[in-house]
Short mmCIF file of N, CA and C in Angstrom, two decimals:
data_model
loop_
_atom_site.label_atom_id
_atom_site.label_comp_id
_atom_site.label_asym_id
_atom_site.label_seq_id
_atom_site.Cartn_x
_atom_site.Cartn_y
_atom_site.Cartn_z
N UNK H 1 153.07 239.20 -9.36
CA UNK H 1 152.59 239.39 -10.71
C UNK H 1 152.36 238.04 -11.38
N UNK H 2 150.95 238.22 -11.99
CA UNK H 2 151.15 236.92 -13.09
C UNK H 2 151.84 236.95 -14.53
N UNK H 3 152.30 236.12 -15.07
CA UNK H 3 152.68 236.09 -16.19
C UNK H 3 151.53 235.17 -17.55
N UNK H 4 151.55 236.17 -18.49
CA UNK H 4 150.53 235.94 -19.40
C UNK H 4 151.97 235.98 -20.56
N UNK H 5 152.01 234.55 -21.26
CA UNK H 5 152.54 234.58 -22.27
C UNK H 5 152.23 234.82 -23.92
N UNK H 6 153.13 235.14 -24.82
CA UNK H 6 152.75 235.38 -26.16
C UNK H 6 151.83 234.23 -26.51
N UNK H 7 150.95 234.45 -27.51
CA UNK H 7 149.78 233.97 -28.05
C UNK H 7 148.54 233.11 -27.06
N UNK H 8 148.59 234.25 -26.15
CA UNK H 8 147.19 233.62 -25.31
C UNK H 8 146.07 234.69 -25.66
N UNK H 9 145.23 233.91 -25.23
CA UNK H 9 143.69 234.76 -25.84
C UNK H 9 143.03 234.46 -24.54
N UNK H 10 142.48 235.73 -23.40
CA UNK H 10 141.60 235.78 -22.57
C UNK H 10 140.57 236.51 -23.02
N UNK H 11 139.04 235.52 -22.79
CA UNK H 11 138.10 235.99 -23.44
C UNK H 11 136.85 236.12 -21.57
N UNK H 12 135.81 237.24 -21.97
CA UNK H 12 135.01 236.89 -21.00
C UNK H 12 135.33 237.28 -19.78
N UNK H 13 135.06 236.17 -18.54
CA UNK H 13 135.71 237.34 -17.14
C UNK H 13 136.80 235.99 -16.65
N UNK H 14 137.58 236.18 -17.32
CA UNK H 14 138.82 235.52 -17.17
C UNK H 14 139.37 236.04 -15.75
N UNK H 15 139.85 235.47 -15.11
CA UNK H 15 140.56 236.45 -13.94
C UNK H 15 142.08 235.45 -13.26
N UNK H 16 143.31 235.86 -13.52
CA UNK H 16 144.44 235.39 -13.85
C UNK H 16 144.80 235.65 -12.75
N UNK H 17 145.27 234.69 -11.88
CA UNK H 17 145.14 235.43 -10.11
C UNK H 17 147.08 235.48 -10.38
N UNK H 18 147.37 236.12 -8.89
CA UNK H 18 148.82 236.37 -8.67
C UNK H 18 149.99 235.13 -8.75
N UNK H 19 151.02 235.17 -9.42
CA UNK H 19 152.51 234.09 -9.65
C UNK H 19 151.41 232.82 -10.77
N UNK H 20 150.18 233.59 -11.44
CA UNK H 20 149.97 232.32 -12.29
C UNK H 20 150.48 232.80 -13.15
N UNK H 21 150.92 231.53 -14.41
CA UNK H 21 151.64 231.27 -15.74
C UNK H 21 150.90 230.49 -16.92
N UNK H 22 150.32 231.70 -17.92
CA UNK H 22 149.49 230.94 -18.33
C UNK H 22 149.71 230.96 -20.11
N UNK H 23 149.70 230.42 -20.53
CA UNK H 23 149.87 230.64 -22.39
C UNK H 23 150.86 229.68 -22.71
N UNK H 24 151.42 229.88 -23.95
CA UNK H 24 149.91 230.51 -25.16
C UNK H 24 148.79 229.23 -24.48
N UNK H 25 148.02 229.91 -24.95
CA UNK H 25 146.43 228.87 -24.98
C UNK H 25 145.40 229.93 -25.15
N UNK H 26 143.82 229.42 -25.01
CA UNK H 26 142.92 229.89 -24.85
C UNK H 26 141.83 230.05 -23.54
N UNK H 27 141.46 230.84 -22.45
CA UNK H 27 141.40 230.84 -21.63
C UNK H 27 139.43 231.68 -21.65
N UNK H 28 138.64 231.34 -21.43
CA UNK H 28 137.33 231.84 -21.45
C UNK H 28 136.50 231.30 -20.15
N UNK H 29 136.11 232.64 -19.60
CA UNK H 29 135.16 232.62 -17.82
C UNK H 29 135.98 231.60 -17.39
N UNK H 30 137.13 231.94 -17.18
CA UNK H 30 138.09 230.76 -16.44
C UNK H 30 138.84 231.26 -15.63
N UNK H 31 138.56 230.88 -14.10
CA UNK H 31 139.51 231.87 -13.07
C UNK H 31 140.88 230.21 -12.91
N UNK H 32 142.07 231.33 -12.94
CA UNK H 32 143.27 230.59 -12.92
C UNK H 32 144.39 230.67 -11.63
N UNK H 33 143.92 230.05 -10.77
CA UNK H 33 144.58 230.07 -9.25
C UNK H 33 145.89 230.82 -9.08
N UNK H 34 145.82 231.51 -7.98
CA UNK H 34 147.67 231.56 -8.01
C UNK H 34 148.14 230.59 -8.06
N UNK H 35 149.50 230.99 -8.62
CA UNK H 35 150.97 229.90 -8.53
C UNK H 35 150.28 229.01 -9.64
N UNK H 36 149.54 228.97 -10.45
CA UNK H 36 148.60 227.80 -11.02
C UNK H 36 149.22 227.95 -12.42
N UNK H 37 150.01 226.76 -13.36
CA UNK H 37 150.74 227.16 -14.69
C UNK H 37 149.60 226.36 -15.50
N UNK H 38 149.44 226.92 -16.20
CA UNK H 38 148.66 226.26 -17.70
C UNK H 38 148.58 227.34 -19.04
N UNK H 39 149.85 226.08 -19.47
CA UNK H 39 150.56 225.98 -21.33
C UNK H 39 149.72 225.10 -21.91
N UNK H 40 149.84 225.78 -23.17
CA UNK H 40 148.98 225.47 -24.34
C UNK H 40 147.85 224.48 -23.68
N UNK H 41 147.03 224.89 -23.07
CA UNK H 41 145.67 224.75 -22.66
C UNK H 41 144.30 225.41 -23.13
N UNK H 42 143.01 224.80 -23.58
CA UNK H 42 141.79 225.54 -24.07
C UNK H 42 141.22 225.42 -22.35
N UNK H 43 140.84 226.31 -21.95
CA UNK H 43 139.97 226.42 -20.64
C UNK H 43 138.68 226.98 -20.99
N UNK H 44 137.59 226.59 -20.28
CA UNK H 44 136.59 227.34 -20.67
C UNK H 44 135.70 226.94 -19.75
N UNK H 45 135.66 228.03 -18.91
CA UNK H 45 134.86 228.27 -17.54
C UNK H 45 135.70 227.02 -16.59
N UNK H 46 135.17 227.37 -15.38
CA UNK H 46 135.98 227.02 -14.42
C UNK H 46 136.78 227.46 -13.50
N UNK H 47 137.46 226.92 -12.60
CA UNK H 47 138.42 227.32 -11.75
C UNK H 47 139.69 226.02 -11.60
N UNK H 48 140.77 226.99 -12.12
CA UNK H 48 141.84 226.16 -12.00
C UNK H 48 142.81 226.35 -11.21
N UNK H 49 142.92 225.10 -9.46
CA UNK H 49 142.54 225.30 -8.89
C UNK H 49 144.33 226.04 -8.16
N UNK H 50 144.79 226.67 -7.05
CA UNK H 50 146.08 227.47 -7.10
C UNK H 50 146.85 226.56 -6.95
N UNK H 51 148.55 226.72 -7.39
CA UNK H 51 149.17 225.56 -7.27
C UNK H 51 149.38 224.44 -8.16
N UNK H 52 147.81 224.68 -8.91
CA UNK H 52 148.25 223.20 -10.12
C UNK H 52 148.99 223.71 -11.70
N UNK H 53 149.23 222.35 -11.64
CA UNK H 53 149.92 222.26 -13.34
C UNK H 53 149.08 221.62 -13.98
N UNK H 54 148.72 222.21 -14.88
CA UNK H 54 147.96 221.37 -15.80
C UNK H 54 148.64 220.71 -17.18
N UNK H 55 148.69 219.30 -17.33
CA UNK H 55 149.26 219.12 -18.84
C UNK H 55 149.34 219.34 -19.79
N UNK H 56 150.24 220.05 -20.74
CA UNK H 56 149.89 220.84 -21.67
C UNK H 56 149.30 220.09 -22.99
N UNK H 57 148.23 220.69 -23.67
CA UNK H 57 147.17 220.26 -24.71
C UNK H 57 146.20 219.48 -23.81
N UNK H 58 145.71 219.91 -23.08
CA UNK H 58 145.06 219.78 -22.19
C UNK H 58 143.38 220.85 -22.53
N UNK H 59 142.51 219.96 -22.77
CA UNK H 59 141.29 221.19 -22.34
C UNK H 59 140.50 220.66 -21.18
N UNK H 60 140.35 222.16 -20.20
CA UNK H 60 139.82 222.27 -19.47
C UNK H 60 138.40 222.90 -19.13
N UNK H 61 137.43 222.08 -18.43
CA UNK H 61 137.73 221.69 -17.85
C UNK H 61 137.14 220.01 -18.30
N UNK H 62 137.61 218.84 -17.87
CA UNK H 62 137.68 217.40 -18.12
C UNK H 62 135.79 217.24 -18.54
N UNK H 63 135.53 216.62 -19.83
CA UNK H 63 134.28 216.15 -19.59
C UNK H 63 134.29 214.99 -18.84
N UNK H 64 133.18 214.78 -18.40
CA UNK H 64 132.93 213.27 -18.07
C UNK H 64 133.06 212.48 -19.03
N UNK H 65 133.50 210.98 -19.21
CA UNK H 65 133.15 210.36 -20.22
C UNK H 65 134.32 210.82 -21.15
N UNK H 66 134.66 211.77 -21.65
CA UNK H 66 135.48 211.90 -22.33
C UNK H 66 136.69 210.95 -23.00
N UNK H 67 137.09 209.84 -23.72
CA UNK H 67 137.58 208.67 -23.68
C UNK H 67 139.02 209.31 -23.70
N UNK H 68 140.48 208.89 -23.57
CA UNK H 68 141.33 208.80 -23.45
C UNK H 68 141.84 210.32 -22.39
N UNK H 69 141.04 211.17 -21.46
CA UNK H 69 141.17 212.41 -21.33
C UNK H 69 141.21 212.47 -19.39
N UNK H 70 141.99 213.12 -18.50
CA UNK H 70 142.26 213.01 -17.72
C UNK H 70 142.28 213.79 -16.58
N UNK H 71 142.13 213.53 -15.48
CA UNK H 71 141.84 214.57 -14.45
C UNK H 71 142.52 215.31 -14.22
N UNK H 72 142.30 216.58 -13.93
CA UNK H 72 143.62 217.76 -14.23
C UNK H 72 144.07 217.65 -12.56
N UNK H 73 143.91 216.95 -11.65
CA UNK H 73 144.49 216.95 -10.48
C UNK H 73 145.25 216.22 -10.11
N UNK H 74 144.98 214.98 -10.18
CA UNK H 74 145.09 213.02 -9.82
C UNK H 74 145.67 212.76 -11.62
N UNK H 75 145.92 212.68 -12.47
CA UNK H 75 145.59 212.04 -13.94
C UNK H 75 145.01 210.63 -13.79
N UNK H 76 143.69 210.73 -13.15
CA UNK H 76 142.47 209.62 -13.04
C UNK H 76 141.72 210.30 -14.54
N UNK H 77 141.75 208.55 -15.24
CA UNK H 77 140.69 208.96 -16.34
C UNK H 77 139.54 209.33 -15.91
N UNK H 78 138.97 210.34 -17.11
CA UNK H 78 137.63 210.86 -16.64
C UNK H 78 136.95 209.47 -16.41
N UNK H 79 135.99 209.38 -15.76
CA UNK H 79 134.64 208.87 -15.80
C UNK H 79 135.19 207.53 -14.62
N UNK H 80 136.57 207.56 -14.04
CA UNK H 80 136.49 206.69 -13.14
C UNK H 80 136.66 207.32 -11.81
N UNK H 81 136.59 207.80 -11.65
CA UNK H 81 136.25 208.77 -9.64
C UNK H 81 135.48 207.54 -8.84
N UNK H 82 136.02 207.38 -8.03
CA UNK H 82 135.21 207.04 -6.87
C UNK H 82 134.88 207.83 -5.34
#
């Protein structure tokens, strides 16, 4: 079972896969991996991927460019990937 905590909002085709932990936050066309925890997170579209933690106040998913904002995998600032 996943766990969906008090004050989360799934909007759209959200799809909250099995042992994920997700809230409060806001979650829209955002599939959320098993085992995958994300607190107080805005998601919006995407796939987050099974297994991860994402930092909380965190929106997902990372723009490019985005200045002080970080890769939800590695915490590589956006816009430096090689």
């Amino acid at each position: 079972d996943s766990c969906i905590l008090p004050g989360t909002q799934l909007h759209g085709h959200t799809d909250v896969r099995a042992q994920a932990v997700v809230g409060p936050g806001e979650f829209t066309d955002t599939v959320v991996g098993a085992r995958a925890v994300a607190c107080h997170v805005v998601a919006r579209g995407g796939a987050i991927p099974a297994g991860t933690t994402l930092p909380p106040f965190m929106i997902f998913p990372v723009e490019q460019g985005t200045a002080g904002s970080t890769d939800a995998l590695g915490g590589i600032p956006a816009g430096q990937h090689h």
